[in-house]
XYZ file of C-alpha atoms in Angstrom:
106
model
C 124.886 335.295 229.364
C 125.490 334.141 225.817
C 126.266 330.410 225.819
C 129.278 330.708 223.507
C 130.745 333.571 225.530
C 130.282 331.654 228.785
C 131.816 328.536 227.231
C 134.899 330.494 226.180
C 135.186 332.088 229.612
C 134.956 328.731 231.361
C 137.609 327.259 229.064
C 140.029 330.040 229.962
C 139.167 329.763 233.684
C 140.038 326.063 233.622
C 143.306 326.767 231.823
C 144.124 329.509 234.343
C 143.439 327.090 237.214
C 146.203 324.773 235.980
C 148.531 327.463 234.675
C 150.997 327.326 237.572
C 150.725 323.667 238.560
C 149.080 320.446 237.483
C 145.738 319.810 239.107
C 142.798 317.398 239.188
C 139.069 317.882 238.708
C 137.893 318.433 242.265
C 140.742 320.867 242.991
C 140.047 322.803 239.791
C 136.413 323.211 240.865
C 137.522 324.441 244.314
C 139.994 326.908 242.763
C 137.448 328.362 240.336
C 134.420 328.364 242.677
C 135.162 331.737 244.363
C 134.977 333.374 240.925
C 132.417 331.394 238.953
C 130.091 328.510 239.730
C 131.083 325.292 237.970
C 129.920 321.727 238.531
C 131.555 318.401 237.750
C 129.051 317.842 234.939
C 130.253 321.096 233.374
C 133.967 320.705 234.110
C 134.690 317.262 232.695
C 133.373 317.962 229.173
C 135.476 321.147 229.210
C 138.555 319.162 230.206
C 137.938 316.621 227.423
C 137.461 319.426 224.883
C 140.634 321.210 226.022
C 142.563 317.939 225.794
C 141.207 317.273 222.287
C 142.284 320.802 221.319
C 145.763 320.074 222.743
C 145.486 322.949 225.225
C 146.186 320.550 228.084
C 147.487 317.051 228.631
C 146.367 314.383 231.081
C 148.321 311.934 233.167
C 147.021 309.375 235.627
C 148.646 308.838 239.009
C 147.738 306.870 242.092
C 146.596 308.905 245.095
C 145.494 307.206 248.337
C 145.014 303.919 246.499
C 142.889 305.447 243.724
C 143.770 306.604 240.259
C 143.464 310.335 239.739
C 143.746 312.290 236.484
C 146.063 315.292 236.609
C 145.800 318.025 234.003
C 148.785 319.973 232.681
C 148.592 323.102 230.526
C 150.473 323.012 227.215
C 152.263 325.821 225.391
C 149.127 326.170 223.245
C 147.057 326.494 226.413
C 149.298 329.286 227.658
C 148.942 331.014 224.292
C 145.150 330.712 224.606
C 145.285 332.559 227.942
C 147.397 335.301 226.342
C 144.960 335.551 223.426
C 142.073 335.831 225.900
C 143.772 338.777 227.603
C 144.024 340.562 224.264
C 140.398 339.700 223.401
C 139.279 340.946 226.803
C 140.600 344.431 226.033
C 138.346 344.488 222.976
C 135.381 343.179 224.989
C 135.933 345.950 227.556
C 135.993 348.530 224.757
C 132.649 347.233 223.522
C 131.287 347.305 227.078
C 132.404 350.919 227.514
C 130.729 351.828 224.231
C 127.468 350.090 225.127
C 127.309 351.693 228.597
C 128.584 355.145 227.599
C 125.179 356.838 227.857
C 124.523 355.298 231.259
C 127.894 356.500 232.491
C 127.308 360.015 231.109
C 123.989 360.227 233.006
C 125.503 359.193 236.356
């Protein structure tokens, strides 16, 4: 898969994982894992990039005697998910075009 495409997909997956409630790294990985494989070494740079882009915010809270970072989606993050949905329609149109001959032969 194209690296840039995969990067954009992972960004939106992370935003979708925190869309309905704040979450932390390990939980985000667990939530996404049934759909796409993601490791901690992949997730944390994504979270930093999304924070720098103001698509999410971070707060630190104590949990079982340890500090844990919780991620919260911003209005811009929600808009990014909406934009992805619109972009996905275009991607599906391209996919249908590219596979049209295969589908006609089936």
